[in-house]
Tab-separated table of C-alpha atoms and ligand atoms in Angstrom:
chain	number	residue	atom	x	y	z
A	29	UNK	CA	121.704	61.785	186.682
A	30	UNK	CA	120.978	60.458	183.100
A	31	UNK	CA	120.701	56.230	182.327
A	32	UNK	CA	123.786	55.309	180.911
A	33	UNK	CA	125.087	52.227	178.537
A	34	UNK	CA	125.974	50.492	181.571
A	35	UNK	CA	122.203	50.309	182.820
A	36	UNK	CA	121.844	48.002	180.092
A	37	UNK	CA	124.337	45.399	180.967
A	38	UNK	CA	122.175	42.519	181.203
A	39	UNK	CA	119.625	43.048	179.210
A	40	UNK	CA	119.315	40.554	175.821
A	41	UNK	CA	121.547	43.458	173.250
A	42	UNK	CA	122.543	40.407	170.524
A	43	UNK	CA	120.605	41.425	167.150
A	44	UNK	CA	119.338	45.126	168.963
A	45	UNK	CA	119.682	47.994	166.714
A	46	UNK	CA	121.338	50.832	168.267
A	47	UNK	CA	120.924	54.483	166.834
A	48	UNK	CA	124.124	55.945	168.310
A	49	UNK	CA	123.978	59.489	167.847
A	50	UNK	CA	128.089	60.525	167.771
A	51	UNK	CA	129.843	63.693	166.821
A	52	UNK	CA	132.003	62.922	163.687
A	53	UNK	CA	132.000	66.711	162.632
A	54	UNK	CA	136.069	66.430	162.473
A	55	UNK	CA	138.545	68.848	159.903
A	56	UNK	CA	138.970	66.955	156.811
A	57	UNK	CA	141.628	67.625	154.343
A	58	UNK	CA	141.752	66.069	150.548
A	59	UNK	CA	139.375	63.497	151.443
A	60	UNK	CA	140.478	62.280	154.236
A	61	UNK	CA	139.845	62.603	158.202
A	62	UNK	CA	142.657	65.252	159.262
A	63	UNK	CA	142.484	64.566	162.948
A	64	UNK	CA	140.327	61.704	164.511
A	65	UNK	CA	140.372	62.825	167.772
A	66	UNK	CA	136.484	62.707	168.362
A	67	UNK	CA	136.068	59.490	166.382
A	68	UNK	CA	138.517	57.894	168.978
A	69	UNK	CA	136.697	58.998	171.546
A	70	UNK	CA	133.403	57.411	170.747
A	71	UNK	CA	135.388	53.928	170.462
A	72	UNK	CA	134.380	52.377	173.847
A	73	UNK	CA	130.964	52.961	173.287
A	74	UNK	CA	131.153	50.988	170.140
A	75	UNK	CA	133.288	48.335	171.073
A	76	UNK	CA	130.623	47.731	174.040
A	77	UNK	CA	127.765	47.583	171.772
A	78	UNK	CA	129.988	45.371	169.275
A	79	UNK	CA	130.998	42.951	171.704
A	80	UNK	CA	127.364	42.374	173.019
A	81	UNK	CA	126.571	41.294	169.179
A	82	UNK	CA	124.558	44.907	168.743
A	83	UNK	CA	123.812	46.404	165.023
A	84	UNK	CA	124.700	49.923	165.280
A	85	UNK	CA	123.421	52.509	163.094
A	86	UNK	CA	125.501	55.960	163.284
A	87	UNK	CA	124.212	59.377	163.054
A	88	UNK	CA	126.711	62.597	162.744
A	89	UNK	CA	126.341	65.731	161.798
A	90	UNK	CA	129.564	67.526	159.723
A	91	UNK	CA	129.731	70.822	159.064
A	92	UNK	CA	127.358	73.643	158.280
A	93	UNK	CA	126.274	72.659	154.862
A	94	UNK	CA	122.935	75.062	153.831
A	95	UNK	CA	122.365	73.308	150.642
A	96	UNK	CA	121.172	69.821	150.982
A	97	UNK	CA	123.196	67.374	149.952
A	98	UNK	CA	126.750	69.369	149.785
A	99	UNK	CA	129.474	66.752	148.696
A	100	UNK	CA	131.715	68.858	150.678
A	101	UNK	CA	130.297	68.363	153.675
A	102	UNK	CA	129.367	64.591	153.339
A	103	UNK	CA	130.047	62.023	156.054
A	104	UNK	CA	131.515	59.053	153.598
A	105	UNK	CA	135.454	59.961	154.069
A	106	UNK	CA	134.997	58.872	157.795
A	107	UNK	CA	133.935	55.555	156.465
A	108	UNK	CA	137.955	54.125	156.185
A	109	UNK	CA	138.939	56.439	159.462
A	110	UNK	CA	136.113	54.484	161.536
A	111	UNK	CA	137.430	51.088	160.070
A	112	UNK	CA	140.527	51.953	160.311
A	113	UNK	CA	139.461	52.286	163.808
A	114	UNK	CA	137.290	49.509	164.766
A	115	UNK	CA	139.604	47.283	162.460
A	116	UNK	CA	136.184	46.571	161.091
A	117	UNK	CA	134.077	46.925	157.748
A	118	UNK	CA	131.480	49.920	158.075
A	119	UNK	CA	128.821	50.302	155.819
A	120	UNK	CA	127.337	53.385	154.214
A	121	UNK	CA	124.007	54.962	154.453
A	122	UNK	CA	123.012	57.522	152.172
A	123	UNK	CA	119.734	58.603	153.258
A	124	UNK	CA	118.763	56.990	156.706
A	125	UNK	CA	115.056	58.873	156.025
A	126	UNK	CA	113.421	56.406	153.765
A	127	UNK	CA	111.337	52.944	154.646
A	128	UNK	CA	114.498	51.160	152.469
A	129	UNK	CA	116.664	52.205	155.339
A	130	UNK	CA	114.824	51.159	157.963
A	131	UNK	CA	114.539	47.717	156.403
A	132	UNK	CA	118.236	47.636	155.442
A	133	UNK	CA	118.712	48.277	159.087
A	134	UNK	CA	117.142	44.887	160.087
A	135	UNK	CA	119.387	43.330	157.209
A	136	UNK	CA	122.457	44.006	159.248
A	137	UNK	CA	124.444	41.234	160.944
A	138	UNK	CA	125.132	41.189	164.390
A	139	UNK	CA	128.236	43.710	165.278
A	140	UNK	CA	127.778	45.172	162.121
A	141	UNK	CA	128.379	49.029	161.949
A	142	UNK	CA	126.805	51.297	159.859
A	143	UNK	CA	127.403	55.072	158.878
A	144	UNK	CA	124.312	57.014	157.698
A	145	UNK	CA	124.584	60.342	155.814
A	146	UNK	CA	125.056	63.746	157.476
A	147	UNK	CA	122.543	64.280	159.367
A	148	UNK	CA	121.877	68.150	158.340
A	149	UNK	CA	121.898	66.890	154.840
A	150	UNK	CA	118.113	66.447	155.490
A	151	UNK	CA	115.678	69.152	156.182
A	152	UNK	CA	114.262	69.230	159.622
A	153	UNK	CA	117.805	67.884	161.129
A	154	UNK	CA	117.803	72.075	162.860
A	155	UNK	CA	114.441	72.240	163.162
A	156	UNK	CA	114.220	69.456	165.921
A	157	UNK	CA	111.932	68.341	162.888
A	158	UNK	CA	109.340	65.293	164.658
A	159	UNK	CA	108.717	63.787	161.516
A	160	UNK	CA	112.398	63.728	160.825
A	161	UNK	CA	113.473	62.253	164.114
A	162	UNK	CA	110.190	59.698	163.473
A	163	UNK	CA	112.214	58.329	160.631
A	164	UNK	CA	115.615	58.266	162.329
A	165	UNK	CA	114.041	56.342	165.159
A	166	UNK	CA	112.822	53.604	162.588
A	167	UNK	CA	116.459	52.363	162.508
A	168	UNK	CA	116.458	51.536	165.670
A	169	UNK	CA	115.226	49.430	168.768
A	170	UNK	CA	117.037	51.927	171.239
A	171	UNK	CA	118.904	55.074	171.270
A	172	UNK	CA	122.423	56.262	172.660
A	173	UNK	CA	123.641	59.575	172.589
A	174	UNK	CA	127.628	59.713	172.760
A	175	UNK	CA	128.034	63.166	171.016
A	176	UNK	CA	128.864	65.659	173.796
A	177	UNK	CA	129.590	68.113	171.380
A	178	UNK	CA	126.135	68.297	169.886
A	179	UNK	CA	124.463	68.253	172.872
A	180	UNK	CA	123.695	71.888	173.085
A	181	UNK	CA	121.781	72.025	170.166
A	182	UNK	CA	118.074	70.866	170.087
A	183	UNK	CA	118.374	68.792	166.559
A	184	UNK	CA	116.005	65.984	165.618
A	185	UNK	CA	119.195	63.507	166.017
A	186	UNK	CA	120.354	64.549	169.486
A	187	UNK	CA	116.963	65.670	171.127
A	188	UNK	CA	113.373	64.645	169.045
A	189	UNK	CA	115.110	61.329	168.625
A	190	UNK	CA	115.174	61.143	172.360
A	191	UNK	CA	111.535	61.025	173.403
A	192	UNK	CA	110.767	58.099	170.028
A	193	UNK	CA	113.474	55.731	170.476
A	194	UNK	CA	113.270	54.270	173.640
A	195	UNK	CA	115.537	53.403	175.850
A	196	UNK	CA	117.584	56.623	175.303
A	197	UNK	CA	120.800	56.175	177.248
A	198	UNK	CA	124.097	58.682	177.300
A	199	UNK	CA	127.055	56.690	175.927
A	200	UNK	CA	130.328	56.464	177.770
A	201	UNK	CA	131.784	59.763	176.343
A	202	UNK	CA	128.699	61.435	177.159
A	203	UNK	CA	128.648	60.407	180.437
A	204	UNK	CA	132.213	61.010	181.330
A	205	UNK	CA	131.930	64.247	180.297
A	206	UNK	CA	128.621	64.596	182.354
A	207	UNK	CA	130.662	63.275	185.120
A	208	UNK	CA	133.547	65.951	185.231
A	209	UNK	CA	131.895	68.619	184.226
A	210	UNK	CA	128.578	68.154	186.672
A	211	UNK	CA	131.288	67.399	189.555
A	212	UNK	CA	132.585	70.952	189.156
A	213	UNK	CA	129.330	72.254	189.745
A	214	UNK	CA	128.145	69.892	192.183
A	215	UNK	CA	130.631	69.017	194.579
A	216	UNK	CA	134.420	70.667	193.502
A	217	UNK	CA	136.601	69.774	196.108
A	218	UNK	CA	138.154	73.464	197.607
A	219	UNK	CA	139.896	75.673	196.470
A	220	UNK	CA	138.131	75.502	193.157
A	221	UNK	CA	139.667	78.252	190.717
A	222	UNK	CA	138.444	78.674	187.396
A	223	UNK	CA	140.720	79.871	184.475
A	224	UNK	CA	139.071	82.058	182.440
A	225	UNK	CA	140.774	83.887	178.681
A	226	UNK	CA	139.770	84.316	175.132
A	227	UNK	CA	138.784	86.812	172.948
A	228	UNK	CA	135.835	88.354	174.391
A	229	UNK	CA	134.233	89.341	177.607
A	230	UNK	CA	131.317	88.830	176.229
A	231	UNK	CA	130.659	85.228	175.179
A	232	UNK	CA	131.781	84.406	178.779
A	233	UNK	CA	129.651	86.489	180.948
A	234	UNK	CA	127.227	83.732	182.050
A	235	UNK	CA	130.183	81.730	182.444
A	236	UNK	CA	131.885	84.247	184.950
A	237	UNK	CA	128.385	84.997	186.081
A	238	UNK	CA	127.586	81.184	187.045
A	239	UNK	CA	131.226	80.418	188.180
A	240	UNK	CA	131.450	83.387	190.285
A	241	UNK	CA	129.715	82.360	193.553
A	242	UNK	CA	131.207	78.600	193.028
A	243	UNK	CA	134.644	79.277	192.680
A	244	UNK	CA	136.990	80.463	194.941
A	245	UNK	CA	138.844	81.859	192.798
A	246	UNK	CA	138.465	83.239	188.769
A	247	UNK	CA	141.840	84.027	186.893
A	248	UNK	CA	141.467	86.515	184.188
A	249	UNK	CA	143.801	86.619	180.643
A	250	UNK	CA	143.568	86.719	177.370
A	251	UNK	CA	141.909	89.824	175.431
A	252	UNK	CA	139.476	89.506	178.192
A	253	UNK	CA	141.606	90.970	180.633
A	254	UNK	CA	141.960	94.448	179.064
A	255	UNK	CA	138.098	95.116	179.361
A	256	UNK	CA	138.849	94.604	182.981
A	257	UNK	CA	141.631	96.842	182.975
A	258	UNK	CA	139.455	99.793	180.659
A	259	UNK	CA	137.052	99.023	183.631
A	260	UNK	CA	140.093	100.080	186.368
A	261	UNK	CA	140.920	102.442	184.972
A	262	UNK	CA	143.939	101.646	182.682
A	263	UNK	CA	145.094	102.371	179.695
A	264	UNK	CA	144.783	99.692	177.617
A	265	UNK	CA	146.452	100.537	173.916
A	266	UNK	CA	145.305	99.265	170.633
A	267	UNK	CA	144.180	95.978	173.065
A	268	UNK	CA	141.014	94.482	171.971
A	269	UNK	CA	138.492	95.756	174.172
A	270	UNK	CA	134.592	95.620	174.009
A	271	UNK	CA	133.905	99.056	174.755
A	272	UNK	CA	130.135	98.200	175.654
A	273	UNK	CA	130.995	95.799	178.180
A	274	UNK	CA	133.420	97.899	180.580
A	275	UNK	CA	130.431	98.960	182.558
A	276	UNK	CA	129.539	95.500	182.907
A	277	UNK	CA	133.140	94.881	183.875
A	278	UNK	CA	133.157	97.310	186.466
A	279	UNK	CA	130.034	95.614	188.286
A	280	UNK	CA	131.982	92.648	188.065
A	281	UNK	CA	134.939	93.991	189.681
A	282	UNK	CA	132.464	95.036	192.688
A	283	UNK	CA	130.895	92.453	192.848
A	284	UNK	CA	133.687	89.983	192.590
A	285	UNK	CA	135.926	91.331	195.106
A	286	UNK	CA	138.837	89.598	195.943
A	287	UNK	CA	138.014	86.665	193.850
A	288	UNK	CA	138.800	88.155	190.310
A	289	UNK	CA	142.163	88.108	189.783
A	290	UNK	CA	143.722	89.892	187.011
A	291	UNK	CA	147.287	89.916	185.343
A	292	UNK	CA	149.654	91.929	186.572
A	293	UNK	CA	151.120	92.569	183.414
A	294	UNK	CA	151.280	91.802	179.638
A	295	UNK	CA	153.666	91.185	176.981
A	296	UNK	CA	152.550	94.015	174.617
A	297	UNK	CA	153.270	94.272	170.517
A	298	UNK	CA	152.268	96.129	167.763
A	299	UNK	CA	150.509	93.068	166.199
A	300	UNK	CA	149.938	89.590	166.654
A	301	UNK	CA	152.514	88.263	164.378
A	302	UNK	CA	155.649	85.831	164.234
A	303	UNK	CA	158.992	87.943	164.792
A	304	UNK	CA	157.589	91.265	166.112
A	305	UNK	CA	159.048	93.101	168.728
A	306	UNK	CA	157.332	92.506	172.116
A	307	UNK	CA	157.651	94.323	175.590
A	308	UNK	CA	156.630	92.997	178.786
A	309	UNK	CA	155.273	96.061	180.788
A	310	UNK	CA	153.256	96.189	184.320
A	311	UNK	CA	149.306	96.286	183.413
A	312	UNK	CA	149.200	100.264	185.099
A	313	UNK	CA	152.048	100.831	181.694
A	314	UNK	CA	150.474	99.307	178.831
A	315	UNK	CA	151.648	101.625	176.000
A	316	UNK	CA	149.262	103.685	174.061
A	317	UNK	CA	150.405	102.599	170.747
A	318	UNK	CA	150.727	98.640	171.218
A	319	UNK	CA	147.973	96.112	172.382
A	320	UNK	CA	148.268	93.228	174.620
A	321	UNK	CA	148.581	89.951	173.307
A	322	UNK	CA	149.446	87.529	176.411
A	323	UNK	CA	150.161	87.754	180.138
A	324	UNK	CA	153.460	88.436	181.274
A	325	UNK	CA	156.052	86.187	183.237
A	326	UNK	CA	154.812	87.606	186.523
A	327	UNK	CA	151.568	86.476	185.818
A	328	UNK	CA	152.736	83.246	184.378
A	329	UNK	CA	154.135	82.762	188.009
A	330	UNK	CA	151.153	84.680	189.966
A	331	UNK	CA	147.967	81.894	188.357
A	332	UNK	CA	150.626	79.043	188.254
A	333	UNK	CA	150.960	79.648	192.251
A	334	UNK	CA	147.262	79.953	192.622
A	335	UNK	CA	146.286	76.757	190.473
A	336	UNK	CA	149.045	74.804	192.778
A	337	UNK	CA	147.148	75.726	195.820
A	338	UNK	CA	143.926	74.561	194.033
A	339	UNK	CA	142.131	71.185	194.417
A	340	UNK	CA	139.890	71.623	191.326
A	341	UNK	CA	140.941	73.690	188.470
A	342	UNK	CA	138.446	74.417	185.063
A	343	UNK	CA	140.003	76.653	182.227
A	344	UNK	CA	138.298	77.832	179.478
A	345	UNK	CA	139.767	80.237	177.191
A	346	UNK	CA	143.575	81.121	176.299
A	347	UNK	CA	145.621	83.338	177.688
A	348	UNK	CA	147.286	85.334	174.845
A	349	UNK	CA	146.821	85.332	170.965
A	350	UNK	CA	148.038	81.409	171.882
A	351	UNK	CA	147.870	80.327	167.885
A	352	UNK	CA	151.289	82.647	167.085
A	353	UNK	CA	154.262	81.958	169.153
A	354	UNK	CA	155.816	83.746	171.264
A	355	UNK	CA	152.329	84.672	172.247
A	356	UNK	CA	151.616	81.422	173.255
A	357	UNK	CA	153.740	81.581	176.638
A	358	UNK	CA	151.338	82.325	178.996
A	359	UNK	CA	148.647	79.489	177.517
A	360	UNK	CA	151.580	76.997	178.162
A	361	UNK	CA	152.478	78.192	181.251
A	362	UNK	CA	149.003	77.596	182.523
A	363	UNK	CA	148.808	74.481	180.658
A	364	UNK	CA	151.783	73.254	182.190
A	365	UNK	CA	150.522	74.417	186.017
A	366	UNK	CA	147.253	72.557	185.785
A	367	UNK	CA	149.012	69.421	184.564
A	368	UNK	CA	151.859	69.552	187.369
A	369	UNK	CA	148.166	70.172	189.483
A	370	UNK	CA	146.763	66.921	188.262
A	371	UNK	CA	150.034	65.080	189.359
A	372	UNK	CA	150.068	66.316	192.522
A	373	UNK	CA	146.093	65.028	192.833
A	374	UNK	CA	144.137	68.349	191.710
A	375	UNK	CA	141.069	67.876	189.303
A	376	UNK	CA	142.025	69.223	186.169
A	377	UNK	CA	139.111	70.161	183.399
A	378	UNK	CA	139.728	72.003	180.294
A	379	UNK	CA	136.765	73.047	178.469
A	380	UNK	CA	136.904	75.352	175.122
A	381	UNK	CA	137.792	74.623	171.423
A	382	UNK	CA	140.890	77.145	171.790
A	383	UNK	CA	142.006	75.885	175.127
A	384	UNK	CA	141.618	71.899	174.290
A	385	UNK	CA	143.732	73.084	171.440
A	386	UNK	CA	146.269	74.261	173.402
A	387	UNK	CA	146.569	71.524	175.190
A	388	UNK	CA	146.775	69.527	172.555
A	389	UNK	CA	149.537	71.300	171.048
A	390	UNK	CA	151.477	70.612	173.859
A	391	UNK	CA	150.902	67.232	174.729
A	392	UNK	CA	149.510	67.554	177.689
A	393	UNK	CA	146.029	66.468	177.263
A	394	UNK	CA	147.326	63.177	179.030
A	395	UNK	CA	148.023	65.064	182.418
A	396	UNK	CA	144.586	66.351	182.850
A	397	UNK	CA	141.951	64.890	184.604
A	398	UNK	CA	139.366	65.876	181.628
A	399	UNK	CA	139.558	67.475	178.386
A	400	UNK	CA	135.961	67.852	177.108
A	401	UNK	CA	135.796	67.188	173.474
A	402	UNK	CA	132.931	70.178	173.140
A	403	UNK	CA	133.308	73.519	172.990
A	404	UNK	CA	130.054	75.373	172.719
A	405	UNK	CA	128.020	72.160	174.983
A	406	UNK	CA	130.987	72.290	177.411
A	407	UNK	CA	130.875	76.499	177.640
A	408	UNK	CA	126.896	76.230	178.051
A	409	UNK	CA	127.541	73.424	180.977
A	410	UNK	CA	129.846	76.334	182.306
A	411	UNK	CA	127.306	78.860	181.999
A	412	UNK	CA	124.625	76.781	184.048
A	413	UNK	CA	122.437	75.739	181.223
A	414	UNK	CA	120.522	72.433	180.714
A	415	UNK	CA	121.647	70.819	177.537
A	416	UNK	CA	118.660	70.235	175.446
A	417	UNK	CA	120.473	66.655	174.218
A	418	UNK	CA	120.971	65.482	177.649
A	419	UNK	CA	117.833	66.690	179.205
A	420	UNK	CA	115.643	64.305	176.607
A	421	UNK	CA	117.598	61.613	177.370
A	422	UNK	CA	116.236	59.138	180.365
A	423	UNK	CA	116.699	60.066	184.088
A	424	UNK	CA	118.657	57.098	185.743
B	520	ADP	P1	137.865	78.774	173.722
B	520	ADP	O1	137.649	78.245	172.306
B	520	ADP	O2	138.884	77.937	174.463
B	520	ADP	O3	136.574	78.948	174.457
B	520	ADP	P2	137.928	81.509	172.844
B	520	ADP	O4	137.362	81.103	171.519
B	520	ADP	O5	137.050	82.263	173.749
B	520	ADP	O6	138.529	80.219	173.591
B	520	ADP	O7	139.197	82.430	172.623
B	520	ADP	C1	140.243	82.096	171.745
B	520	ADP	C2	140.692	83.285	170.971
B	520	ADP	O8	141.052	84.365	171.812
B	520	ADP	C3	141.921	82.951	170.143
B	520	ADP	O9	141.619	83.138	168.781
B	520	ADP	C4	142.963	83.973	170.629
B	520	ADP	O10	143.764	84.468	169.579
B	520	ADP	C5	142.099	85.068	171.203
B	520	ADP	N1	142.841	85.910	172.152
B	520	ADP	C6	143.302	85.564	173.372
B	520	ADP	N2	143.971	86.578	173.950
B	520	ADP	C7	143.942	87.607	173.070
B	520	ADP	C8	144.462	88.943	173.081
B	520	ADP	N3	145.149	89.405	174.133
B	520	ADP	N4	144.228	89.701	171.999
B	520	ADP	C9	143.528	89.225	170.955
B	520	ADP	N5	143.012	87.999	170.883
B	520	ADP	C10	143.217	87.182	171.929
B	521	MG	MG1	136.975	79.279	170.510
């Protein structure tokens, strides 16, 4: 367990300076933040710190600039979203590295916010650069980390910072999704069943690999599905499938057993696009000319009866080519399953970029229990690994 915000209820925060690491790296569009979503999220952290009369200095990275200094990847558009937001002036900071900056930082009133600069703007921000995170942790007399989403990566703003700026505490986002996601792989009440699609077989084998003996149950779609079926046996079309894996596949399958479930069938087309002409064939008749793009009503049916039996459900990945409709089907379907699951009193956890998405896109990220707002940190959590942002942060 990591030391949260909340451990530091209490303690004398007016006039503190908090270095809140968050993850502003949203889609913007002429200038302007296109969807806010993860901006939102970091709001109760920042109201908390607000309230309790705490300057707060904001790191983000956005983007993968590889010049220094790319206007096009620059942090200053989220300046009107966040005080939009707050419904509060934030301030701008274009290099947080200097001594200026760290004496600007004491300048600040009390509940004042502050924005610095992208943090990959400067060099060391990928190299977990000491020096780097040394300068960072001058704007500060403690450190929160609320960026989930960054928390796989071992940066000088999510993990050097960690061991200089003491206290280092998770924020509430942070620890939320610490919460849901460590309580599927601590305690999941049974049957757990994980939902498992995508593109590839092989960015998820250490997630099948470290769900497998925790789960009760893992349902397989998406293009994932037809290594599987190459594995059985199965002709499998024009289907994307990773040729080198289908050994791999096949160990699965034995050593799986009964707990890998695969579709019984696929809605087949030529291509993934609007208005084709799609079948829906039996998985042993996929035809040699077509590929499979999503799972097939009897499927839809076959996982939505096994997440209803479920008492914790996780899904990462989508079922079909879920981004062009009608190939989206199958995602909803399971989209709508798990959230009928989390009225009925299930545990509901999406994790995935794609699958969040998809969710999203159908208004349903209300009726889970959890939607993690990071895709690669909340796929490593799946796969069993320690988060190097998390890990530097204090034990509670
Ligand atoms: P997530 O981001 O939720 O982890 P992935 O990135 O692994 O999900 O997978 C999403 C991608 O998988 C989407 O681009 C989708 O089009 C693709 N995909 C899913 N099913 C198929 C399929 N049958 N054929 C081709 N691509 C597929
Ligand atoms: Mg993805």
């Amino acid at each position: 367990m990591k030391r949260t915000l909340t451990s530091l209820e209490g303690q004398p925060l007016e006039g503190q300076r908090a270095v809140v690491r968050v993850d502003f790296n949203v889609p913007l569009k002429n200038g302007a933040v296109a969807d806010a979503t993860r901006i939102e999220a970091t709001l109760p952290t920042l109201r908390w710190l607000r309230s309790r009369g705490t300057r707060i200095i904001l790191l983000s990275h956005l983007g993968r600039p590889t010049a220094a200094r790319d206007a096009k990847y620059s942090l200053r558009p989220v300046v009107k979203e966040l005080e939009h937001l707050l419904g509060a002036p934030v301030a701008f900071m274009e290099d947080p590295t200097t001594e200026a900056a760290a004496r600007q930082s004491r300048q600040f009133k009390r509940g004042e916010v502050c924005l610095a600069e992208n943090t990959r703007f400067f060099p060391g921000e990928e190299k977990n650069d000491p020096e780097l995170a040394k300068a960072f942790a001058r704007l500060g007399d403690f450190y929160v980390n609320d960026a989930f989403g960054a928390a796989h990566r071992a940066h000088a703003s999510t993990e050097a910072i960690a061991h200089l700026l003491k206290p280092a505490v998770a924020g509430f986002l942070m620890a939320k999704e610490l919460e849901y996601l460590g309580a599927l792989m601590a305690n999941p009440q049974r049957p757990f069943v994980a939902v498992l699609g995508g593109a590839k077989i092989s960015g998820k084998i250490d997630v099948i690999e470290n769900l497998l003996p925790r789960v009760d149950e893992i349902l397989i779609g998406g293009a994932m599905a037809c290594t599987f079926f190459a594995a059985m046996g199965l002709e499998v079309g024009k289907s994307l499938v990773e040729a080198d894996r289908v050994a791999l596949a096949r160990q699965l399958l034995d050593r799986g057993g009964q707990k890998i479930v695969l579709p019984l069938g696929a809605v087949v087309a030529g291509e993934a696009e609007p208005g084709v002409e799609t079948r829906s064939v039996g998985r042993d008749a996929i035809p040699a000319d077509l590929a499979v793009f999503d799972i097939d009503r009897s499927t839809q049916e076959e996982f939505g009866a096994r997440i209803k039996q479920a008492r914790t459900i996780v899904w990462n990945g989508p079922m079909g080519v879920a981004e062009v409709p009608p190939f989206d089907a199958g995602t909803l379907a399971i989209a709508h399953a798990m959230a009928d699951a989390t009225a009925r009193g299930a545990t509901t956890v999406i994790g995935g970029g794609d699958s969040a998405a998809a969710v999203t896109a159908a208004g349903l990220q209300d009726k889970m229990t959890h939607v993690s707002t990071g895709g690669g940190a909340s796929l490593e959590f799946l796969e069993g690994k320690t988060l190097p942002g998390v890990a530097a942060l204090d034990d509670a």
